[in-house]
Each structure stands twice: as structure tokens, then as C-alpha cells.
């Protein structure tokens, strides 16, 4: 929840659209509310199934693995996966590094995506809140 709004802001600034997949409808609505309140004075154009036509939304929050808003960027949260990753310019797998099971799942997925031939980059948030690039698909 801390990293997602900033990544979505950058997505919009690049003129791109985003699909955010969440693990449940309750989680979609929690993220929907969070994006309205995460920072005073900020605004991200977004919506979910309760907000009407996905094609009118630059950021679409959903549990459905379908690119309803013609997004270029895919954000996977809550341990979700996608069978449509090849249809996006970039895919982001977001997880909480303080939760052991989330880290385990992310490592499993890293191997799966590496074995599938995807070019990967791992970013980790430091204790100061900045983001540090850790390693790419070639181990460097």
C-alpha cells in the first residue's frame, strides 16, 4: 500500500494505463479507498467494478485477470498471478518483505519467471524509505 500509489503516479506520468490485480473484492475496495486518501492533495484517476466502464479508467482495480482498461502496466498484489503477463509492457509484483510467506512466494515466483525467460529486476525498500535495485535477471 505504501509503494503502489507512487508507482501508479509514475505510470500516469508516463502516459500509461495500469491494471492492479488484488486477491479479493474486499481488497480491491480497500485499495480503491486508499488511493483516494494516501496523500493529501494527490489525485490518481482510478476505479473498480463498482465505478462503471473500465475503459474510462487510467487505473483499473480488479480481481479478474483480464485487461479491461487496455493497460500497458500490470501490478500484481496480494500474491495474485496472471496468465496475461505477455500482453503488458511491464509487470510489477508487489509484496510485503516483512511477511515471511510473502517473501517465500516471491522467491518461488522469481524462479518461475526467470525460467520462463522474463527479464527481471528486483527493487527493495531501504530502512530510510528509498528504493535500491538489487539484481537483474542475469544475477548482476
PDB file of C-alpha atoms in Angstrom:
ATOM      1  CA  UNK A   1       0.000   0.000   0.000  1.00  0.00           C
ATOM      2  CA  UNK A   2       2.931   2.336   0.521  1.00  0.00           C
ATOM      3  CA  UNK A   3       4.673   1.678  -2.782  1.00  0.00           C
ATOM      4  CA  UNK A   4       1.648   1.227  -5.051  1.00  0.00           C
ATOM      5  CA  UNK A   5       0.448   4.866  -5.195  1.00  0.00           C
ATOM      6  CA  UNK A   6       3.918   6.141  -6.111  1.00  0.00           C
ATOM      7  CA  UNK A   7       4.289   3.523  -8.836  1.00  0.00           C
ATOM      8  CA  UNK A   8       0.841   4.392 -10.177  1.00  0.00           C
ATOM      9  CA  UNK A   9       1.712   8.097 -10.191  1.00  0.00           C
ATOM     10  CA  UNK A  10       4.801   7.308 -12.272  1.00  0.00           C
ATOM     11  CA  UNK A  11       2.672   5.166 -14.573  1.00  0.00           C
ATOM     12  CA  UNK A  12       0.252   8.045 -15.194  1.00  0.00           C
ATOM     13  CA  UNK A  13       3.148  10.487 -15.669  1.00  0.00           C
ATOM     14  CA  UNK A  14       4.478   8.208 -18.424  1.00  0.00           C
ATOM     15  CA  UNK A  15       1.089   8.377 -20.145  1.00  0.00           C
ATOM     16  CA  UNK A  16       0.433   4.699 -19.440  1.00  0.00           C
ATOM     17  CA  UNK A  17      -2.574   2.839 -18.072  1.00  0.00           C
ATOM     18  CA  UNK A  18      -2.470   0.338 -15.201  1.00  0.00           C
ATOM     19  CA  UNK A  19      -4.311  -2.801 -14.181  1.00  0.00           C
ATOM     20  CA  UNK A  20      -3.983  -3.638 -10.492  1.00  0.00           C
ATOM     21  CA  UNK A  21      -4.935  -7.202  -9.590  1.00  0.00           C
ATOM     22  CA  UNK A  22      -5.917  -7.842  -5.983  1.00  0.00           C
ATOM     23  CA  UNK A  23      -6.665 -11.021  -4.086  1.00  0.00           C
ATOM     24  CA  UNK A  24     -10.319 -10.299  -3.279  1.00  0.00           C
ATOM     25  CA  UNK A  25     -13.149  -7.829  -3.877  1.00  0.00           C
ATOM     26  CA  UNK A  26     -12.677  -6.564  -0.316  1.00  0.00           C
ATOM     27  CA  UNK A  27      -9.031  -5.896  -1.085  1.00  0.00           C
ATOM     28  CA  UNK A  28      -9.981  -4.097  -4.313  1.00  0.00           C
ATOM     29  CA  UNK A  29     -12.238  -1.776  -2.347  1.00  0.00           C
ATOM     30  CA  UNK A  30      -9.586  -1.228   0.339  1.00  0.00           C
ATOM     31  CA  UNK A  31      -7.064  -0.241  -2.344  1.00  0.00           C
ATOM     32  CA  UNK A  32      -9.717   1.904  -4.039  1.00  0.00           C
ATOM     33  CA  UNK A  33     -10.258   3.837  -0.797  1.00  0.00           C
ATOM     34  CA  UNK A  34      -6.518   4.018  -0.104  1.00  0.00           C
ATOM     35  CA  UNK A  35      -5.774   5.617  -3.474  1.00  0.00           C
ATOM     36  CA  UNK A  36      -8.160   8.468  -2.618  1.00  0.00           C
ATOM     37  CA  UNK A  37      -6.564   9.109   0.778  1.00  0.00           C
ATOM     38  CA  UNK A  38      -2.909   8.033   0.658  1.00  0.00           C
ATOM     39  CA  UNK A  39      -1.594  11.591   0.436  1.00  0.00           C
ATOM     40  CA  UNK A  40      -3.336  14.890   0.989  1.00  0.00           C
ATOM     41  CA  UNK A  41      -3.628  16.870  -2.229  1.00  0.00           C
ATOM     42  CA  UNK A  42      -2.862  13.980  -4.546  1.00  0.00           C
ATOM     43  CA  UNK A  43      -5.220  12.500  -7.094  1.00  0.00           C
ATOM     44  CA  UNK A  44      -4.988   9.324  -9.105  1.00  0.00           C
ATOM     45  CA  UNK A  45      -7.687   8.597 -11.704  1.00  0.00           C
ATOM     46  CA  UNK A  46      -8.820   5.074 -10.835  1.00  0.00           C
ATOM     47  CA  UNK A  47     -11.816   2.849 -10.479  1.00  0.00           C
ATOM     48  CA  UNK A  48     -13.107  -0.643  -9.900  1.00  0.00           C
ATOM     49  CA  UNK A  49     -16.057  -2.769 -10.946  1.00  0.00           C
ATOM     50  CA  UNK A  50     -18.324  -0.548  -8.818  1.00  0.00           C
ATOM     51  CA  UNK A  51     -17.293   2.533 -10.800  1.00  0.00           C
ATOM     52  CA  UNK A  52     -18.546   1.677 -14.268  1.00  0.00           C
ATOM     53  CA  UNK A  53     -16.690   1.340 -17.554  1.00  0.00           C
ATOM     54  CA  UNK A  54     -13.054   0.211 -17.175  1.00  0.00           C
ATOM     55  CA  UNK A  55     -12.124   1.842 -20.496  1.00  0.00           C
ATOM     56  CA  UNK A  56     -12.743   5.207 -18.859  1.00  0.00           C
ATOM     57  CA  UNK A  57     -10.220   4.453 -16.103  1.00  0.00           C
ATOM     58  CA  UNK A  58      -6.472   5.001 -16.387  1.00  0.00           C
ATOM     59  CA  UNK A  59      -6.049   2.740 -13.363  1.00  0.00           C
ATOM     60  CA  UNK A  60      -8.362  -0.256 -13.005  1.00  0.00           C
ATOM     61  CA  UNK A  61      -8.512  -2.278  -9.793  1.00  0.00           C
ATOM     62  CA  UNK A  62      -9.819  -5.803 -10.204  1.00  0.00           C
ATOM     63  CA  UNK A  63      -9.755  -9.452  -9.193  1.00  0.00           C
ATOM     64  CA  UNK A  64     -10.237 -10.522 -12.816  1.00  0.00           C
ATOM     65  CA  UNK A  65      -7.196 -11.448 -14.854  1.00  0.00           C
ATOM     66  CA  UNK A  66      -8.334  -9.531 -17.907  1.00  0.00           C
ATOM     67  CA  UNK A  67      -7.054  -6.268 -19.320  1.00  0.00           C
ATOM     68  CA  UNK A  68     -10.396  -4.472 -19.262  1.00  0.00           C
ATOM     69  CA  UNK A  69      -8.925  -0.964 -19.471  1.00  0.00           C
ATOM     70  CA  UNK A  70      -6.258  -1.640 -22.131  1.00  0.00           C
ATOM     71  CA  UNK A  71      -3.452  -1.142 -19.613  1.00  0.00           C
ATOM     72  CA  UNK A  72       0.205  -1.276 -20.553  1.00  0.00           C
ATOM     73  CA  UNK A  73       1.384  -1.937 -16.978  1.00  0.00           C
ATOM     74  CA  UNK A  74       0.218  -4.764 -14.725  1.00  0.00           C
ATOM     75  CA  UNK A  75       0.502  -4.650 -10.930  1.00  0.00           C
ATOM     76  CA  UNK A  76       0.137  -7.940  -9.068  1.00  0.00           C
ATOM     77  CA  UNK A  77      -0.706  -7.583  -5.366  1.00  0.00           C
ATOM     78  CA  UNK A  78      -1.753  -9.953  -2.587  1.00  0.00           C
ATOM     79  CA  UNK A  79       0.090 -12.877  -4.168  1.00  0.00           C
ATOM     80  CA  UNK A  80      -2.004 -12.754  -7.338  1.00  0.00           C
ATOM     81  CA  UNK A  81      -0.708 -14.062 -10.631  1.00  0.00           C
ATOM     82  CA  UNK A  82      -1.639 -13.525 -14.243  1.00  0.00           C
ATOM     83  CA  UNK A  83      -1.866 -15.677 -17.337  1.00  0.00           C
ATOM     84  CA  UNK A  84      -1.734 -12.452 -19.398  1.00  0.00           C
ATOM     85  CA  UNK A  85       1.720 -11.140 -18.451  1.00  0.00           C
ATOM     86  CA  UNK A  86       2.948 -11.286 -22.047  1.00  0.00           C
ATOM     87  CA  UNK A  87       0.277  -8.747 -23.014  1.00  0.00           C
ATOM     88  CA  UNK A  88       1.802  -5.938 -20.898  1.00  0.00           C
ATOM     89  CA  UNK A  89       4.864  -3.740 -21.377  1.00  0.00           C
ATOM     90  CA  UNK A  90       5.774  -4.097 -17.695  1.00  0.00           C
ATOM     91  CA  UNK A  91       4.592  -6.205 -14.804  1.00  0.00           C
ATOM     92  CA  UNK A  92       5.143  -5.354 -11.155  1.00  0.00           C
ATOM     93  CA  UNK A  93       4.901  -7.964  -8.415  1.00  0.00           C
ATOM     94  CA  UNK A  94       4.357  -6.166  -5.112  1.00  0.00           C
ATOM     95  CA  UNK A  95       4.772  -7.940  -1.801  1.00  0.00           C
ATOM     96  CA  UNK A  96       5.458  -7.141   1.839  1.00  0.00           C
ATOM     97  CA  UNK A  97       9.056  -8.086   2.586  1.00  0.00           C
ATOM     98  CA  UNK A  98       8.303  -8.285   6.309  1.00  0.00           C
ATOM     99  CA  UNK A  99       5.951 -11.237   5.825  1.00  0.00           C
ATOM    100  CA  UNK A 100       7.885 -14.486   5.574  1.00  0.00           C
ATOM    101  CA  UNK A 101       5.315 -16.303   3.443  1.00  0.00           C
ATOM    102  CA  UNK A 102       5.148 -13.369   1.008  1.00  0.00           C
ATOM    103  CA  UNK A 103       8.936 -13.443   0.630  1.00  0.00           C
ATOM    104  CA  UNK A 104       8.880 -17.221   0.094  1.00  0.00           C
ATOM    105  CA  UNK A 105       6.188 -16.870  -2.582  1.00  0.00           C
ATOM    106  CA  UNK A 106       8.086 -14.016  -4.254  1.00  0.00           C
ATOM    107  CA  UNK A 107      11.248 -16.124  -4.431  1.00  0.00           C
ATOM    108  CA  UNK A 108       9.268 -19.005  -5.939  1.00  0.00           C
ATOM    109  CA  UNK A 109       7.720 -16.648  -8.491  1.00  0.00           C
ATOM    110  CA  UNK A 110      11.143 -15.121  -9.286  1.00  0.00           C
ATOM    111  CA  UNK A 111      12.418 -18.567 -10.251  1.00  0.00           C
ATOM    112  CA  UNK A 112       9.264 -19.302 -12.247  1.00  0.00           C
ATOM    113  CA  UNK A 113       9.518 -16.010 -14.172  1.00  0.00           C
ATOM    114  CA  UNK A 114      13.264 -16.421 -14.712  1.00  0.00           C
ATOM    115  CA  UNK A 115      12.773 -19.942 -16.035  1.00  0.00           C
ATOM    116  CA  UNK A 116      10.082 -18.586 -18.376  1.00  0.00           C
ATOM    117  CA  UNK A 117      12.621 -16.150 -19.855  1.00  0.00           C
ATOM    118  CA  UNK A 118      11.337 -12.872 -18.423  1.00  0.00           C
ATOM    119  CA  UNK A 119      13.815 -10.062 -17.799  1.00  0.00           C
ATOM    120  CA  UNK A 120      13.562  -9.324 -14.082  1.00  0.00           C
ATOM    121  CA  UNK A 121      14.669  -6.537 -11.777  1.00  0.00           C
ATOM    122  CA  UNK A 122      14.275  -6.566  -8.016  1.00  0.00           C
ATOM    123  CA  UNK A 123      13.858  -3.366  -6.005  1.00  0.00           C
ATOM    124  CA  UNK A 124      13.922  -3.337  -2.215  1.00  0.00           C
ATOM    125  CA  UNK A 125      12.931  -0.513   0.077  1.00  0.00           C
ATOM    126  CA  UNK A 126      15.678   0.506   2.486  1.00  0.00           C
ATOM    127  CA  UNK A 127      15.153   1.444   6.122  1.00  0.00           C
ATOM    128  CA  UNK A 128      15.284   5.118   5.067  1.00  0.00           C
ATOM    129  CA  UNK A 129      12.409   4.572   2.624  1.00  0.00           C
ATOM    130  CA  UNK A 130      14.443   4.846  -0.579  1.00  0.00           C
ATOM    131  CA  UNK A 131      14.420   2.090  -3.196  1.00  0.00           C
ATOM    132  CA  UNK A 132      17.536   0.120  -4.086  1.00  0.00           C
ATOM    133  CA  UNK A 133      17.986  -2.055  -7.160  1.00  0.00           C
ATOM    134  CA  UNK A 134      19.168  -5.445  -6.002  1.00  0.00           C
ATOM    135  CA  UNK A 135      19.800  -7.655  -9.038  1.00  0.00           C
ATOM    136  CA  UNK A 136      18.562  -8.377 -12.517  1.00  0.00           C
ATOM    137  CA  UNK A 137      17.756 -11.498 -14.471  1.00  0.00           C
ATOM    138  CA  UNK A 138      21.420 -12.226 -15.044  1.00  0.00           C
ATOM    139  CA  UNK A 139      22.253 -12.195 -11.333  1.00  0.00           C
ATOM    140  CA  UNK A 140      24.024  -8.843 -11.542  1.00  0.00           C
TER     141      UNK A 140
END
